[in-house]
Amino acid sequence: TDTIKVGILHSLSGTMAISETSLKDVALMTIEEINADGGVLGKKLEPVVVDPASNWPLFAEKARQLLAQDKVSVVFGAWTSVSRKSALPVFKELNGLLFYPVQYEGEELEKNVFYTGAAPNQQAIPAVEYLMSEDGGGAKRFVLLGTDYVYPRTTNKILRAFLHSKGVKDSDIEEIYTPFGHSDYQTIVANIKKFSTGGRTAVISTINGDSNVPFYKELGNAGLKATDVPVVAFSVGEEELRGVDAKPLVGHLAAWNYFQSIKNPVNTAFIDKWKAYAKAKNLPNASTVVTNDPMEATYIGIHMWKQAVEQAKTTDVDKVIEAMGGQTFTAPDGFTIQMDATNHHLHKPVYIGEINADGQFDVVWKTKGPIRAQPWSPYIAGNENKQGL
Amino acid sequence: MTSSTLVTTRDHLFRRQHLFSPRAWTGLLIAIVLLALLPLLNLVLPVDHPLHISSYAIALLGKFMCYAMAALALDLVWGYAGILSLGHGIFFALGGYAHGMYLMRSIGRDGVYQSHLPDFMVFLDWREYPWYWTFTDHFAYAMLLVVLVPGVLAFIFGYFAFRSRIKGVYFSIITQAMTFAAMLLFFRNDTGFGGNNGFTDFKRILGFDITAPDTRAVLYWTTLIFLGLALVFARAITQSKLGRVLTALRDSESRLRFIGYDPLGFKLFVWTVSAIMCGIAGALYVPQVGIINPSEMSTETSIEMVIWVATGGRGTLIGPVLGAGVVNGLKTWFTSALPEFWLYALGLIFVLTTLFLPHGIVGLLRRFTARNARRTF
Amino acid sequence: MGYAALLKSWRRIVLAILLATLAPIALAAEPASIDAVLLAPLADDDTDAKLRVISQLGRLANPRAAQVLEALSNARLYATPEGRILIAHDGKPAIDPATGEQLDVPADAGNIMINNRLRRAIAGALAISQLFSDDAQVRLSAAKRMQQSTDTSSIGLIAQARSRETNAEVQSALDVAQASLELKSPDPATRLRAVERLGHTQRGEFRPTLASLLAQNNEGIYAEPDEEVRTAAVAALRSIDRHLSKIEWAGNLFYGISLGSVLLLAALGLAITFGLMGVINMAHGELLMIGAYVTFLMQLFFRQFAPAWVDWYVIAALPMAFLVTAGVGMALERTVIRWLYGRPLETLLATWGISLILMQGVRSTFGAQNVEVSNPSWMSGGVTLLDGLVLSYNRLAIIVFALLVVFFIWLLLNHTRLGLFVRAITQNRRMADCVGVPTGRIDMLAFGLGSGIAGLGGVALSQLGNVGPDLGRAYIVDSFMVVVLGGVGQLAGTVIAAMGLGSLNKILEPWAGAVLAKITILVLIVLFVQKRPQGLFAPRGRSVE
Amino acid sequence: MQQLQAAVLLTDSGSDASYGHVTTRDVDTRHGVILYLEDITVSFDGFKALNKLSLDIGVGELRCIIGPNGAGKTTMMDVITGKTAPTSGTAFFGQNVDLTKLSETEIAHAGIGRKFQRPTVFENHSVFENLELAMKTDKRVKPTLFAKLTGEQADAISATLELIRLTHEAWGPAGLLSHGQKQWLEIGMLLMQEPKLLLLDEPVAGMTDAETERTGELLNELKGRHSLMVVEHDMDFVASIAGSGKVTVLHEGSVLAEGSMAQVQADQRVIEVYLGR
Amino acid sequence: MLDVQAINQYYGGSHTLRGVSLSLQKGDCLALLGRNGVGKTTLLKCLMGVLPVSSGSVVFNGEDISRLAPHQRAARGIAYVPQGRDIFSRLTVEENILMGMATKPAAAARRIKGEIFELFPVLKSMLARRGGDLSGGQQQQLAIARALVAEPKLVILDEPTEGIQPSIIKDIANVIKLLRERGDIGILLCEQYFDFARQLADQFVVLSRGEVVAAGDKTEIDGDDVRSHLSV
Ligand SMILES: Nc1ncnc2c1ncn2[C@@H]1O[C@H](COP(=O)(O)OP(=O)(O)OP(=O)(O)O)[C@@H](O)[C@H]1O
Ligand SMILES: Nc1ncnc2c1ncn2[C@@H]1O[C@H](COP(=O)(O)OP(=O)(O)OP(=O)(O)O)[C@@H](O)[C@H]1O
Ligand SMILES: NC(N)=O
Ligand SMILES: [Mg+2]
Ligand SMILES: [Mg+2]
């Protein structure tokens, strides 16, 4: 054949469509960009888009379809950890290749997966360190608020261990979980308020998807300001903020490896390309499109895969995996970042940003450069010996 | 008594007392044999052979057959006894979870954390299996649970609901409430069933590699056999006098009381049978799909089951089977062929079906084969 | 010239003298304009240096300093690469606070960013000068802000302000502010008085400081050495805790009613389309969603064409949402649902299909992402009751709105023949036709009404949560529960069911958590229906069969 | 008339429970009374549909009940068949079966059958199946599941079909019958149940005069071997079946008059409230 | 005022009405007789528009109404008392009667005129009760009342005496007589109770298996002849 098939496995309907549709679009844009550049190994890339509809078992089924039926060379996709976990066995069984672009909880390392989002030490831990710092407000008490699934649970488990190591007592940590799609945060916000009467408090939010808007609205209306009780979120980016009136949120924080507001030529080009693409494809609300971290991670992932294929001179999965280690790419985040030679994760810089009135982030803290991922968090017992694959 | 009367009576009675007409038997057998041959096309033929069927297609068909069984179960209560359950997903899921527990334990120490516990228990810092996981490492016990858990739940729930004479939408809504509550419960990680993730990443079933093509084929055939049995069993029920009591129940429950039938027992019987059938379908589904999670208990899933039945033809048995196949087939096809527009297509099909096919697909088929069809299924 | 400016106001003189005693640095500064050197650290990255500048600016009794601080907190302060600091104004030229010169912000100037720590410091710094404002309201909020201050050096300023204060409310706020700083006083009697005063406020925000007095270090020595003060602190804490739990109860009640009205608004339309007309309308949620999107469009429209009135877009959205959703509803009724009367279960299938189409339709038009709908300013924030219970305006508005809608429906159903006709039609369509009810038209109107009310519900929901293609799905189950629990076709039942579910949920939630509370509620619904198999307001007797 | 006889003979064989065991206590009718109603009151939100009603019916008696619309006749049947629980009072079937403690199903098992005022048949079932469902047999779940129609039973159904003249409609859905045909089907179903006590609420409403006559004959045949309670407004019909038996007049929930047809018709109060001048 | 020409009606395959014709003058009462299941109700339903006719015409006051919906026929002054009463069972008695006035303007249909309670006094005491809770006879009275409050030009009564106590049957007969005497209304009465019909009707039409087998006015037709058509 004269094309190379590439699978795109993102929910275009259901609750996760909010976050995942733009990843599909970015992937298509990147593929178009690569094709315009002559493709890969002289062949054009042919995207195969499927809709797993925010239904975890469907992720497995669609993954199987992409690999067994459409015979794609690689799949870019999944957002929630649970969807990744459900598709994983299929990738292992059929020896497929998945690029996963979202920050996640770690505790996983699969030969068939490349993780282009952050591991906990590339996002969660630095964010908490910041909150505890003088600049971050010197938080002494922590509300760990999340959606009840594997990513928040595991992340909070790591954070709790981390906080313990910093001398924070269990009585100063409150862990609250709500189901996906939870929309009434009155009681929880009242609880946070009450909890904060016990001392300088910060909220660490791993709320995912739809629940963020009602949470922030409630927070704003209840008068809990960022100067009193700052919230740092790990799943709220520019895309999510498009759906919120950002004014009451000013000062609340998010930690990512990329913000649209980062100023560098690569990023400017990336943003422009995306805006032009949205306009050209007539995407809904094309005039207000934004970029965010998982979009950047998708973009990096596709390019790195292309590089690896060209280096391996084949799309054969094992050879590509082999070639992926050590790939570098000049990313919009301002650094030339590298795929770790052993652990399938990117070395990434960490940024902490405050929400501003435009729904963008002002960077208030950042690492000096990319840091290496620790998929096996040192704060979880028994992980000491696990490192590479 | 005229002789013509006797002839028609006997004629009708004769037809009524046979499980299937000879024609229907033939059709059923041919369908089963054809379906049974498909995995061979996957196993025997080389990948590039034009008749080769991908493992994906086989897995898909296997899944559809499980759905078909669930639809059949739902139709038994809805189509025949008029009990509309908007929460049948719970029985499907419980059957699935019961089998899933066994499959999880068969992973042994091959999980990420190499613990004797499933990974999700490890990240919750659990040291031991909770009591309700006891013995689930025995296949036979797990199979017992597959039948018992949905059965007992249905029995208890049904007993109280039917005893209080809860009917119509009130019943539908409380089934929905029950399933929704169960879904929330199972979504909680603390409940001990893997939360949102549910169970996945199975490795073995009865010692065989669960991903091996021949294991898959065997699972497929098992499902086919169970579906066939379920169809015959459901047919036997609906053809019996009990079947007629059920339809009478659907049409006028109070009248039935006055001629001496106690609706409670009949409803409970068919409701529990349906739940068990649904549970078995769920149990067959899990190893083939490779994951069971609480989304099977979501409102949408249960409503979709109702839609399979309605699309296929409520109150017929082959209808729900066809409905489950056709709706899911279209959904699968649309989600890949028209990933951004499939909801339009599917939605439109539902609307058009109701408007133009009031008796579903079976009604349509009957219109084509009008003459003999009335009593075949 | 600077002194001349000061002379204009005796207040400023007093202040200047005061500042002179408290902040020697301030004296050195030129009061009218600000030394560029002083401002320079703002352009750098060193937060501590910035903090020093802020506190110095706060002590400068200088309008321009206040301007700088305000600009800083509103992200209107720019730094040129040479380190010149400029205050930008929307639409107007920027001002150099050091020189007063007006100029355009150079393209290479960067916005000076601040973080929460700086924000807090700015608020504190601004508060000092605001303590002497002419506006009692400004003084009050400044005094309240001072209550959070930990900077003991401001005690004198507070005392000063207190001595001149005439407004009783501000006086007591200042007393509290003073007390909170006096906790650190070396004099046990002062501390005692401070503890007592803080205890009197019953406000939760003083809990941490009071509690810290009772903390023991490793050797078992209390942070507060004086026994008497500690006893007072214990009493104060107890009083605060009592008050907090009172607030908690009142809060739960309010949250319950508020959740109840949300459920009610979500369910009311369904009470008509399903409750009265018997259509199992699975697209009800999508009608809510359309109402919410109409709100979004109204907001866009106002922002575009009537920015001055933008705060009233919600009001304008109400009739629009009603009309649009009613129109959609009527169109659905005429094309699809009218063929399905008498086959209620088929309506489930068809409306499910419709809901998929509507959802995808919105997704294709507006995108899969949520759209932004902001609360108008009069609906943002809230009123504080009992010194700590915030009733947010949007929720209050929704409670009132829900009651209005109920009243409106009640009027329509009981004071026009529409209600009678609709009920007659659902009970016996054929006979209603025979007595002369134009069933087709009534069906269309009734479905339109139900849909329109769903649209109104959508407007309300848009003020609380997401506006996205999935909005409807989140409410469909709850809506059906409410309608069924209340007794199908019973408006009063619907209202009570919604309020009951809302309140119960919120009473359970604090001790069971959101999920267990919801599970408990669902189980209770199942049990409740055992007792009342036809809902709350079940008609009994022969007529039911 | 010979079909009519056949059906009557059939209902006669009811006592020996030939179709599997039916588990109800035998009704003790040693005192010659099959139904006792004593001081029955039924009140609906304060309105007394029955007001201290007392009435008893002897074994083999055919009792006609008449009375104005709303007198409580149907309500009385509701109480007897367990559809409505009395607010106070006692209802006994024979000496030993307390009807107020039994469910509708149990009462039907005990041997009380009812034809409703408004015909209620299973509309989607064929006429044949309606009769089959009503037929006396073990009606619990398991026996029903494994039930096979015996030749004897089929014949019984056929006989009843002939009797109610619905042989030609036997395999069509009962819902399509005309109003009068449904009335007949109801009667047929009642006969198939072989009850000890038959309650007939307006059996001839909507029947032609000829049909009414036939019904009268049928009831006269049943009289003596079965106990019957018949509610009717058709005075000619009542006269034709009451014969010398008792007629009870209900009014406002209690017995207004009782006696032979002639006595009752002559009663001024009955004329006043019911017959009209 | 009513002219029915050669109506045919089918239920699925079965031919229920076969070329039925009849006509009714203003001020007349026409009795429709026939055994159970011959198609009387079917015919009345066709006239009311509840069932479609497959051929033939129904002309009312010079207008062909055979394609009109029931409510349009009601608006033209036809009222219907169906067999089986068809009370709105969950509406109160009062609301049921008000429904009878559905064709009138809303303002005129707020209150029920007292007259109707003179005929059916029991309804007055039960205004707040749900229609479905009434006894069978009370419901029948309610159904008639509901038709009469519409002040129709043509009233179609399908076995109106069914389940009604003798004294009230007499009253109903009187009302029908009264209406007939007023002369501005047509009455189409379907009745099994032959004596009742004979007492009131000016004309008879006897139906058998969907066909008119005898017709004529009361002077022409012989009671025994009719009876013979009615017996088996
Ligand atoms: N559920 C109820 N609620 C209120 N009133 C009721 C209810 N059921 C019956 N009634 C009233 O009780 C009275 C008795 O009704 P019942 O049906 O027993 O009369 P009946 O003697 O059978 O009359 P008919 O000859 O008209 O059938 C009537 O006035 C009726 O309106
Ligand atoms: N919906 C239907 N479909 C098919 N056949 C029907 C339907 N309704 C009635 N029939 C048949 O049509 C015939 C005429 O019925 P119809 O109700 O008009 O009789 P009728 O003369 O009013 O009888 P009755 O005196 O018993 O009321 C009957 O044989 C009946 O079985
Ligand atoms: N990995 C996440 N965000 O689920
Ligand atoms: Mg009665
Ligand atoms: Mg009739």
Tab-separated table of N, CA and C and ligand atoms in Angstrom, chain D residues 178-180 206, chain E residues 35-37 39-42 44 83 158-159 190 192, ligand 5:
chain	number	residue	atom	x	y	z
D	178	SER	N	-67.843	-7.351	20.060
D	178	SER	CA	-68.728	-6.240	20.368
D	178	SER	C	-69.048	-6.283	21.856
D	179	HIS	N	-69.642	-5.218	22.316
D	179	HIS	CA	-69.927	-5.088	23.731
D	179	HIS	C	-70.722	-6.276	24.270
D	180	GLY	N	-71.794	-6.625	23.560
D	180	GLY	CA	-72.639	-7.722	24.006
D	180	GLY	C	-71.888	-9.042	23.995
D	206	GLY	N	-77.004	-4.522	27.800
D	206	GLY	CA	-76.523	-4.476	26.427
D	206	GLY	C	-76.848	-5.719	25.625
E	35	ARG	N	-79.040	-7.110	16.706
E	35	ARG	CA	-78.464	-8.024	17.688
E	35	ARG	C	-77.034	-7.613	18.044
E	36	ASN	N	-76.511	-8.320	19.033
E	36	ASN	CA	-75.122	-8.039	19.417
E	36	ASN	C	-74.180	-8.303	18.260
E	37	GLY	N	-73.303	-7.389	18.074
E	37	GLY	CA	-72.238	-7.615	17.114
E	37	GLY	C	-72.618	-7.402	15.670
E	39	GLY	N	-73.007	-4.430	14.250
E	39	GLY	CA	-72.329	-3.256	13.715
E	39	GLY	C	-72.968	-1.938	14.082
E	40	LYS	N	-73.840	-1.944	15.072
E	40	LYS	CA	-74.500	-0.690	15.451
E	40	LYS	C	-73.474	0.330	15.954
E	41	THR	N	-72.699	-0.110	16.909
E	41	THR	CA	-71.707	0.791	17.475
E	41	THR	C	-70.740	1.259	16.398
E	42	THR	N	-70.373	0.334	15.556
E	42	THR	CA	-69.467	0.678	14.466
E	42	THR	C	-70.054	1.798	13.606
E	44	LEU	N	-72.288	4.052	14.489
E	44	LEU	CA	-72.291	5.323	15.215
E	44	LEU	C	-70.896	5.930	15.272
E	83	GLN	N	-71.086	3.846	23.818
E	83	GLN	CA	-71.322	2.638	24.586
E	83	GLN	C	-70.098	2.410	25.479
E	158	ASP	N	-75.590	5.730	22.269
E	158	ASP	CA	-75.351	4.299	22.082
E	158	ASP	C	-75.738	3.583	23.375
E	159	GLU	N	-76.878	2.950	23.361
E	159	GLU	CA	-77.406	2.233	24.510
E	159	GLU	C	-77.369	3.062	25.790
E	190	CYS	N	-79.400	4.233	19.632
E	190	CYS	CA	-79.132	2.819	19.442
E	190	CYS	C	-79.527	2.123	20.730
E	192	GLN	N	-80.988	-1.574	22.838
E	192	GLN	CA	-81.357	-2.980	22.915
E	192	GLN	C	-82.709	-3.124	23.610
F	5	MG	MG	-72.683	-1.745	20.430
